[in-house]
Amino acid sequence: MSDISKPQGGAERGPAHRRPIQRREMLRGSLAAGGLLGATACTPAASRFGAFAQGHYRPDLTPLRISADRIMEIKCCLRPFRAMGPRLDAEQIGDTLVVYNYGHGGSGWSLSWGSADIAVEKAMSVLPKEIAVIGCGVIGLTTAIMAQRAGAKVTIYTRDQLPHTRSVRAQGSWTPDSRIALTDPAGPAFGALWERMARTSYYNFRSFLGLADKPVDFGDNYTLSDHPAGPREAETLDPSITANYATTGMPHQSAEFASYMDRIRDITPSREIMPAGSTPFRQPFVARQSHMFFNFTTYGHRMMDMFHAAGGSIVERNFRSPGEFASLPQKVVIVCLGYAARDFLGDRSLIPVRGQTAWLVPQPDMNYGVYYKGFIALSKADGIVIQNVSSPLHEMAGVGDSNEVPIPQETLEGITRLQDVFPPEKTA
Amino acid sequence: MSRLALPAALAGALFLTGIAHGEKAAQPATAATASAIPYTAAQATRGKLQFIQHCARCHGGNLDGTTEIPPLRARFIRHWSGGTMDEVVGYISRAMPIDKPGSLDPDANAAIMAYLLQANGFPAGSSDLPSDPVALRRIPLMQLSAAGH
């Protein structure tokens, strides 16, 4: 599960560094003016156009309806975290080449295409005509489509299919370095691999932008505060904590987690400080950052359709042991098991990192998010997702916790806090 | 590959509608295989108590699961059928409960499995399902037909 409160690359930037106004904002401004040709000097829209010309304007946001009675579902994810980064190696089992593609922490959705690209490249090294993919979460399905694009006939073997897999318990934001690795165990070479995966994924996600059903979308995240925020500082290792992954096999502080977003600053929108009074929020200090997110429903349908349209087939199957892979008719197998790999492959390097999201009734026309006092509300087409990221443990929150039972209090606390931003609507 | 087993009264009287995955042809099973999974009603009752305490909060009191958490009826048996009981009991013992994997003792895991067998229509007998993996490995798990429930 991802966490959009983490700034996605770049330092704080003040108003003097405001980026150029984006095409969509310009379009919305022109539409509000009744179309460029229809605009006249005396309409309210025209006065807004004047503010636009001065370099700032008030975002046209409808309040999010945040209340407990609108909860559709609360669910937990287990981010499949590996200190050294995702497993992407290959091995020969009998006459079968087995390629592994799992362990993406909180970045599975974000890195799905890039990780699939690497796994499929290894799988295609023996020029198979057919490939088996094990698992049908976002990693398995993406890997299967990538293998089809490489020319293979693909069969997915899976116990469950989207949306019945753990993948849909994620939050669904583009957060490609969210608990993806620990800096030291991953080593310096992983940064370049991560960058390749991130850029490949980003490129592929862009091909879903602009579709009517919005499988992938962009929105603005607003970070709200009652106090001026200083520049965010990178976390540094606390020397008083002597235990670490090398000594215990578990991380012990947030600073052990790797951060790679600086590598893709060129494709990452900056975080901007909004001028006082330039937003509808009553909180006085507001920062804004555009970000990409995934709507699980339409994205899942699109992916399944793509897979089937390319001749893919899905077989429901519950494997009991890895040795069964060699019994498949396909002699190249890509294993995309996510957290299930911990038991199935006995991979104790796979560490669960628990997260929880609540999903409120969607407001499909609103595609923005807020972060306030440790809580996130993000309005997507598939629901308004509420997430509590207020733990002082930061990246350590949920590490080693494989409890998949929702804790409603976490959500209710978030709803109460977010109602400071979106007071409940007064009704008759 | 899944093979189906039918109770004696139905064996040979119904067509087998397997969910074969291809490598082996579906094989009719005898009454002996269907009734060869030992467990007692008392063991299942003990298992139900364990299930309520350790499993129901995820899998549901009716074993129906949720959108993302597998049900423990129907396809659960199908997924494990064709093998031996040590596989499914071993999985439960190692990987469950999900938040404290491996925390239940062997007797509790065997009792939970007995309850799952009962809930899936397997007939109780006069001896308990063993908890010893070696003994479990000698017990095939075959799916009952829908008509057998």
XYZ file of C-alpha atoms in Angstrom:
577
model
C 0.000 0.000 0.000
C 1.286 3.396 -0.901
C 1.398 6.565 1.112
C 0.832 9.800 -0.730
C 1.806 12.000 2.196
C 5.411 11.386 1.343
C 6.591 14.184 -0.946
C 7.235 12.737 -4.347
C 10.622 14.119 -5.158
C 12.140 17.543 -4.918
C 12.458 19.894 -1.988
C 9.842 22.377 -0.874
C 9.467 25.086 -3.439
C 8.061 28.467 -2.744
C 5.733 30.572 -4.858
C 8.672 32.050 -6.724
C 9.310 28.629 -8.196
C 5.752 27.926 -9.161
C 5.605 25.695 -12.181
C 3.845 26.794 -15.357
C 0.105 26.355 -15.229
C -0.871 23.043 -16.681
C -2.885 22.477 -19.805
C -5.830 21.006 -17.908
C -6.007 23.996 -15.577
C -5.970 26.274 -18.566
C -8.762 24.262 -20.127
C -10.831 24.405 -16.975
C -10.298 28.155 -16.831
C -11.421 28.561 -20.398
C -14.454 26.383 -19.873
C -15.442 28.377 -16.823
C -15.294 31.445 -19.000
C -17.821 29.901 -21.349
C -15.205 29.071 -23.911
C -12.496 31.323 -25.129
C -14.562 32.900 -27.863
C -17.554 33.452 -25.605
C -15.748 35.204 -22.780
C -16.651 38.765 -22.064
C -14.969 41.310 -19.869
C -17.827 41.676 -17.384
C -18.566 38.108 -16.267
C -17.379 36.665 -12.941
C -15.512 34.118 -14.949
C -13.629 36.864 -16.658
C -12.522 38.309 -13.323
C -11.262 34.876 -12.451
C -9.471 34.859 -15.737
C -7.797 38.024 -14.521
C -6.535 36.228 -11.436
C -5.357 33.500 -13.737
C -3.361 36.031 -15.709
C -1.679 37.143 -12.482
C -0.396 33.650 -11.957
C -2.763 32.230 -9.396
C -6.390 31.318 -9.005
C -8.657 29.536 -6.586
C -8.970 25.812 -7.402
C -12.507 24.802 -8.247
C -12.994 22.029 -5.673
C -16.179 20.485 -4.385
C -15.907 19.454 -0.725
C -15.452 15.748 -0.104
C -18.259 14.097 1.839
C -16.404 12.511 4.718
C -18.589 10.688 7.202
C -18.722 7.264 8.807
C -22.074 6.393 7.271
C -20.525 6.605 3.811
C -17.959 3.842 4.490
C -18.292 1.075 1.896
C -15.439 -1.067 3.104
C -12.428 -1.121 5.406
C -9.591 -3.370 4.339
C -6.033 -4.198 5.212
C -3.059 -4.810 3.007
C 0.134 -6.689 3.707
C 2.852 -4.963 1.731
C 5.233 -7.763 0.688
C 8.476 -6.074 1.673
C 11.994 -7.346 1.040
C 14.962 -5.437 2.389
C 16.971 -6.052 -0.772
C 14.128 -5.092 -3.105
C 11.836 -7.326 -5.121
C 12.959 -10.813 -6.042
C 13.663 -10.934 -9.768
C 16.061 -13.834 -10.153
C 15.593 -17.033 -12.157
C 16.441 -20.661 -11.532
C 16.104 -23.957 -13.314
C 13.813 -26.510 -11.662
C 14.135 -29.740 -13.654
C 13.384 -28.795 -17.238
C 11.530 -25.634 -16.230
C 12.908 -22.105 -16.028
C 11.324 -20.385 -13.037
C 11.516 -16.581 -12.884
C 10.487 -14.756 -9.726
C 8.660 -11.439 -9.591
C 7.447 -10.609 -6.108
C 8.230 -8.552 -3.027
C 7.480 -4.987 -4.107
C 6.558 -3.586 -0.700
C 4.283 -0.570 -1.075
C 5.263 -0.067 -4.705
C 3.702 -3.046 -6.440
C 1.179 -1.105 -8.466
C 3.654 1.629 -9.239
C 6.470 -0.647 -10.412
C 4.286 -3.316 -11.998
C 5.207 -2.626 -15.614
C 8.896 -2.118 -15.050
C 9.191 -5.170 -12.872
C 7.251 -7.223 -15.418
C 9.585 -6.003 -18.121
C 12.605 -7.351 -16.254
C 10.964 -10.676 -15.408
C 9.730 -11.208 -18.969
C 13.135 -10.358 -20.360
C 14.602 -13.181 -18.289
C 11.787 -15.518 -19.244
C 12.197 -14.839 -22.960
C 15.924 -15.553 -22.802
C 15.181 -19.191 -23.668
C 12.796 -18.225 -26.476
C 9.669 -19.955 -25.162
C 6.500 -20.033 -27.211
C 4.413 -20.397 -24.087
C 4.774 -18.936 -20.614
C 2.956 -19.714 -17.382
C 2.367 -16.931 -14.889
C 1.559 -17.902 -11.308
C -0.750 -15.407 -9.615
C -3.212 -12.860 -10.911
C -2.696 -9.810 -8.771
C -1.447 -6.635 -10.388
C 2.071 -8.049 -10.739
C 0.885 -11.335 -12.255
C -1.581 -9.754 -14.651
C 0.863 -7.096 -15.784
C 3.593 -9.682 -16.223
C 1.234 -11.814 -18.293
C 0.388 -8.925 -20.605
C 4.033 -7.989 -20.919
C 4.833 -11.602 -21.878
C 2.085 -11.500 -24.510
C 3.611 -8.337 -25.914
C 6.894 -10.234 -26.141
C 5.165 -12.794 -28.343
C 4.406 -15.602 -25.904
C 1.170 -17.462 -25.453
C 0.367 -16.976 -21.778
C -1.594 -18.987 -19.249
C -2.177 -17.591 -15.770
C -2.513 -20.159 -13.003
C -4.095 -18.644 -9.943
C -6.219 -19.362 -6.933
C -7.869 -15.944 -7.148
C -8.297 -13.303 -9.798
C -8.611 -9.551 -9.571
C -10.492 -8.162 -7.717
C -10.169 -11.033 -5.265
C -6.442 -10.701 -4.756
C -4.463 -8.823 -2.159
C -3.502 -6.237 -4.783
C -6.814 -4.461 -4.497
C -6.243 -3.800 -0.829
C -3.727 -1.163 -1.791
C -4.411 2.547 -1.796
C -3.589 2.945 -5.453
C -1.267 5.917 -5.780
C 1.894 6.292 -7.804
C 4.441 5.826 -5.022
C 7.234 3.840 -6.631
C 9.654 3.931 -3.688
C 7.175 3.276 -0.908
C 8.858 0.677 1.288
C 10.537 -0.826 -1.734
C 13.833 -1.664 -0.028
C 16.307 -0.789 2.714
C 19.219 1.324 1.572
C 22.087 -0.882 2.755
C 20.760 -4.386 2.007
C 19.599 -3.271 -1.452
C 22.997 -1.778 -2.200
C 23.896 1.006 -4.580
C 23.149 -0.981 -7.747
C 19.479 -1.302 -6.908
C 18.927 2.413 -7.425
C 19.548 2.076 -11.149
C 17.334 -0.993 -11.393
C 14.603 0.833 -9.501
C 14.886 3.794 -11.831
C 14.517 1.560 -14.855
C 11.430 -0.056 -13.349
C 9.928 3.297 -12.365
C 10.445 4.879 -15.768
C 9.146 1.843 -17.655
C 6.082 1.780 -15.445
C 5.451 5.484 -15.766
C 5.685 5.251 -19.524
C 3.186 2.397 -19.598
C 0.759 4.071 -17.207
C 0.737 7.122 -19.444
C -0.802 4.953 -22.139
C -3.879 4.633 -19.913
C -4.312 8.377 -19.413
C -7.171 10.148 -21.107
C -9.400 7.098 -21.397
C -13.032 7.793 -20.604
C -13.188 5.322 -17.741
C -10.004 6.709 -16.171
C -8.083 3.560 -15.314
C -5.184 5.890 -14.547
C -5.696 9.496 -13.585
C -3.922 12.545 -12.285
C -5.087 14.731 -9.426
C -3.772 17.289 -6.998
C -2.865 16.446 -3.447
C -3.209 19.261 -0.925
C -1.170 19.083 2.246
C -2.949 21.213 4.827
C -1.525 22.600 8.030
C -2.422 25.000 10.777
C 1.214 26.023 10.997
C 3.816 26.957 8.416
C 5.778 23.918 7.352
C 9.510 24.008 7.169
C 11.375 22.205 4.456
C 11.128 18.467 4.747
C 14.333 16.876 5.835
C 15.489 13.412 4.990
C 15.401 11.087 7.954
C 18.802 10.279 9.356
C 19.869 7.187 11.223
C 19.457 7.453 14.975
C 22.793 6.259 16.394
C 21.133 5.324 19.684
C 19.300 2.505 17.880
C 22.012 -0.054 17.369
C 19.857 -2.914 16.055
C 19.299 -2.920 12.323
C 18.445 -5.266 9.480
C 21.964 -6.630 9.299
C 21.907 -7.699 12.935
C 18.296 -8.850 13.318
C 16.794 -9.455 9.875
C 14.272 -6.693 10.494
C 14.453 -2.916 10.036
C 14.380 -0.910 13.251
C 14.037 2.698 12.144
C 12.597 4.667 9.263
C 15.972 5.892 8.099
C 16.901 2.361 7.055
C 14.292 2.556 4.272
C 15.539 3.564 0.864
C 14.404 6.638 -1.038
C 14.967 6.927 -4.752
C 12.536 9.598 -5.927
C 15.331 12.057 -6.645
C 16.237 9.813 -9.560
C 13.010 10.650 -11.364
C 12.577 14.298 -10.444
C 12.379 15.135 -14.119
C 9.026 13.342 -14.395
C 7.746 14.268 -10.945
C 5.618 17.371 -10.409
C 7.013 19.715 -7.792
C 5.405 20.404 -4.467
C 4.234 23.987 -4.354
C 3.399 26.259 -1.474
C 0.040 27.851 -2.230
C -0.376 31.593 -1.556
C -2.514 32.422 1.482
C -6.176 32.539 0.541
C -5.641 30.904 -2.825
C -7.451 27.692 -1.929
C -10.922 26.946 -0.537
C -9.483 25.241 2.549
C -9.803 26.960 5.904
C -6.439 25.661 6.999
C -4.053 28.571 6.393
C -1.026 26.692 5.084
C -1.437 24.628 1.966
C 0.977 22.838 -0.321
C -0.015 21.213 -3.580
C 1.474 18.409 -5.614
C 0.010 16.684 -8.641
C 0.179 12.942 -8.591
C -0.910 9.902 -10.524
C -3.227 7.246 -9.170
C -4.983 4.086 -10.270
C -8.679 3.356 -10.254
C -8.779 -0.331 -9.442
C -12.140 -1.095 -10.988
C -11.598 0.250 -14.460
C -7.907 -0.554 -14.500
C -8.627 -4.149 -13.511
C -11.258 -4.523 -16.198
C -8.999 -3.008 -18.815
C -6.157 -5.318 -17.909
C -8.306 -8.431 -17.912
C -9.777 -7.434 -21.256
C -6.334 -6.823 -22.701
C -5.103 -10.187 -21.482
C -8.036 -12.109 -22.907
C -8.062 -10.153 -26.176
C -4.473 -11.217 -26.732
C -5.449 -14.874 -26.368
C -4.554 -15.352 -22.719
C -6.220 -17.976 -20.599
C -6.684 -18.324 -16.861
C -6.703 -21.605 -14.984
C -7.919 -21.745 -11.392
C -5.360 -23.689 -9.472
C -4.004 -23.919 -5.953
C -0.404 -25.102 -5.973
C 0.740 -27.108 -2.965
C 4.472 -26.997 -3.573
C 6.943 -25.239 -5.894
C 7.840 -28.627 -7.335
C 4.499 -28.585 -9.166
C 5.782 -25.836 -11.454
C 7.861 -28.418 -13.291
C 4.718 -30.420 -14.035
C 3.129 -27.589 -16.016
C 3.046 -27.923 -19.800
C 4.766 -24.524 -20.060
C 8.462 -24.810 -19.428
C 8.940 -21.174 -18.507
C 7.120 -20.045 -15.372
C 7.019 -16.570 -13.833
C 6.057 -16.619 -10.165
C 4.095 -13.548 -9.054
C 2.818 -14.601 -5.651
C 3.109 -11.408 -3.633
C 2.890 -12.002 0.097
C 1.884 -15.634 -0.464
C 5.486 -16.337 -1.436
C 6.465 -16.112 2.225
C 4.793 -19.406 3.035
C 4.710 -21.052 -0.361
C 8.385 -20.560 -1.131
C 9.440 -20.340 2.492
C 10.898 -16.910 1.775
C 11.422 -15.470 5.233
C 13.046 -12.387 3.708
C 9.509 -11.345 2.834
C 8.309 -9.103 5.658
C 4.670 -8.063 6.008
C 4.005 -4.358 6.429
C 0.409 -3.845 7.421
C -1.672 -0.971 6.147
C -5.352 -0.135 6.304
C -7.642 1.839 4.039
C -11.303 2.724 4.270
C -13.345 3.342 1.153
C -16.158 5.860 1.129
C -18.847 6.348 -1.497
C -17.171 7.818 -4.596
C -17.523 11.374 -5.790
C -16.365 10.546 -9.281
C -16.045 14.104 -10.517
C -13.552 14.955 -7.771
C -10.045 13.688 -8.324
C -8.080 15.396 -5.586
C -6.709 14.425 -2.222
C -5.859 16.078 1.074
C -3.419 15.264 3.828
C -4.124 16.750 7.236
C -2.608 15.882 10.602
C -1.573 12.397 9.571
C -4.672 11.411 7.623
C -5.247 11.114 3.900
C -8.472 11.468 1.959
C -8.077 10.789 -1.747
C -11.041 10.987 -4.083
C -10.787 8.488 -6.922
C -13.358 7.112 -9.304
C -13.505 3.894 -7.293
C -14.102 5.603 -3.957
C -12.760 8.118 -1.493
C -9.944 6.347 0.270
C -9.149 7.237 3.867
C -5.781 6.269 5.262
C -4.174 6.858 8.617
C -0.480 7.623 8.279
C -0.186 9.457 11.561
C 2.004 6.896 13.293
C 5.173 8.405 14.750
C 6.865 5.238 13.538
C 6.650 6.581 9.961
C 8.032 3.933 7.603
C 8.238 1.453 10.456
C 4.478 1.536 10.972
C 3.055 -1.922 10.353
C 6.424 -3.602 9.849
C 6.197 -7.260 10.841
C 2.437 -7.020 11.376
C 0.437 -9.503 9.297
C -2.927 -8.813 10.900
C -5.444 -8.506 8.080
C -8.373 -7.720 10.335
C -9.481 -4.078 9.992
C -9.333 -1.825 13.016
C -12.363 0.461 12.577
C -11.125 2.904 15.219
C -8.235 3.864 12.928
C -10.703 4.857 10.254
C -13.118 6.632 12.565
C -10.266 8.669 13.979
C -9.333 9.691 10.466
C -12.860 10.650 9.576
C -13.139 12.839 12.667
C -9.862 14.564 11.853
C -10.725 15.062 8.196
C -14.043 16.586 9.151
C -11.956 19.518 10.342
C -11.237 20.006 6.648
C -14.636 18.966 5.335
C -17.267 19.765 7.990
C -20.357 17.598 7.589
C -22.948 19.124 5.330
C -25.860 20.780 7.124
C -29.071 19.052 6.114
C -32.694 19.760 6.937
C -5.260 -31.786 -11.129
C -8.293 -32.593 -9.130
C -10.018 -35.916 -8.872
C -13.481 -36.383 -7.598
C -14.766 -38.900 -5.141
C -18.331 -39.955 -4.649
C -20.026 -41.521 -1.688
C -20.871 -45.169 -2.153
C -24.542 -44.617 -2.809
C -23.758 -42.290 -5.652
C -20.677 -43.899 -7.106
C -21.312 -44.942 -10.628
C -24.733 -43.336 -10.665
C -23.630 -39.855 -11.517
C -21.381 -38.397 -14.150
C -18.204 -36.938 -12.840
C -17.815 -33.283 -13.661
C -14.197 -32.695 -12.782
C -12.294 -29.470 -12.831
C -9.288 -31.191 -14.251
C -6.268 -29.050 -14.926
C -5.039 -31.274 -17.616
C -2.246 -33.539 -16.571
C -4.333 -36.480 -15.401
C -7.768 -37.665 -16.297
C -10.440 -37.426 -13.631
C -10.804 -40.716 -11.879
C -13.849 -42.077 -10.121
C -13.180 -42.736 -6.471
C -14.534 -45.472 -4.376
C -16.563 -45.120 -1.223
C -13.466 -46.097 0.667
C -11.582 -43.001 -0.436
C -14.452 -40.661 0.331
C -14.973 -42.047 3.791
C -11.311 -42.600 4.444
C -10.758 -39.176 5.965
C -11.028 -39.847 9.648
C -12.437 -37.304 12.074
C -15.059 -37.407 14.781
C -17.973 -35.120 15.476
C -16.463 -34.320 18.860
C -13.190 -33.333 17.221
C -15.078 -31.103 14.783
C -16.851 -29.456 17.687
C -13.502 -28.726 19.312
C -12.315 -27.427 15.983
C -15.285 -25.138 15.640
C -14.396 -23.470 18.925
C -10.817 -23.004 17.727
C -12.092 -21.708 14.407
C -14.304 -19.119 16.048
C -11.430 -17.978 18.209
C -8.665 -17.874 15.615
C -10.093 -17.975 12.094
C -13.608 -16.565 11.912
C -12.630 -12.914 12.099
C -11.111 -13.234 8.623
C -12.908 -16.178 7.047
C -16.272 -15.403 8.609
C -18.419 -17.411 10.972
C -20.027 -19.111 7.976
C -16.688 -19.840 6.279
C -17.711 -17.579 3.409
C -14.608 -15.382 3.403
C -14.742 -11.894 1.967
C -13.989 -10.386 -1.408
C -10.292 -10.887 -0.823
C -10.172 -13.583 1.848
C -10.874 -17.049 0.475
C -13.988 -18.925 1.501
C -13.479 -22.256 3.226
C -16.326 -24.007 1.518
C -16.601 -25.674 -1.871
C -13.578 -24.462 -3.791
C -11.440 -24.736 -0.671
C -11.772 -28.524 -0.795
C -11.492 -28.482 -4.582
C -8.216 -26.595 -4.352
C -6.671 -29.139 -2.022
C -8.256 -32.297 -3.410
C -6.212 -34.805 -5.329
C -3.467 -34.657 -2.764
C -3.066 -35.846 0.774
C -4.213 -34.349 4.039
C -0.738 -33.358 5.184
C -0.697 -30.652 2.491
C -3.713 -28.705 3.656
C -3.123 -29.326 7.364
C 0.512 -28.394 6.862
C -0.505 -25.150 5.214
C -2.900 -24.294 8.018
C -0.246 -25.158 10.584
C 2.488 -23.072 8.941
C 0.667 -20.084 7.504
C -2.370 -19.582 9.728
C -3.652 -17.612 11.540
C -2.316 -14.973 9.183
C -1.320 -12.598 11.985
C 0.357 -15.304 14.089
C 1.361 -18.021 11.648
C 2.294 -21.333 13.199
C 1.023 -20.354 16.629
C -1.591 -23.095 17.069
C -0.621 -26.508 18.381
C -0.975 -29.625 16.194
C -4.121 -30.835 17.970
C -5.830 -27.484 17.395
C -4.922 -27.492 13.719
C -6.202 -31.038 13.266
C -9.420 -30.115 15.061
C -9.903 -27.065 12.836
C -9.410 -29.279 9.801
C -11.976 -31.707 11.198
C -14.440 -28.834 11.499
C -13.734 -27.773 7.911
C -14.335 -31.334 6.729
C -17.618 -31.406 8.605
C -18.651 -28.020 7.244
C -17.931 -29.266 3.737
C -20.114 -32.317 4.075
C -17.606 -35.024 4.837
C -19.106 -37.704 7.076
C -17.758 -38.056 10.608
C -16.372 -41.373 11.758
C -15.163 -42.989 14.928
C -11.528 -41.933 14.980
C -9.937 -38.514 15.107
C -8.080 -36.890 12.261
C -4.462 -37.363 13.258
C -2.169 -34.382 13.743
C 1.006 -36.229 12.814
C 2.185 -35.223 9.314
C 3.345 -38.745 8.506
C -0.084 -40.152 9.302
C -1.790 -37.344 7.410
C 0.316 -38.084 4.361
C -1.355 -41.462 4.101
C -4.843 -39.952 3.897
C -5.981 -38.798 0.450
C -8.240 -35.757 0.176
C -10.890 -36.193 -2.457
C -13.636 -33.780 -3.229
C -17.194 -34.851 -2.603
C -19.586 -34.343 -5.468
C -22.152 -31.586 -5.150
C -24.798 -34.247 -4.898
C -22.951 -35.747 -1.999
C -23.497 -32.728 0.221
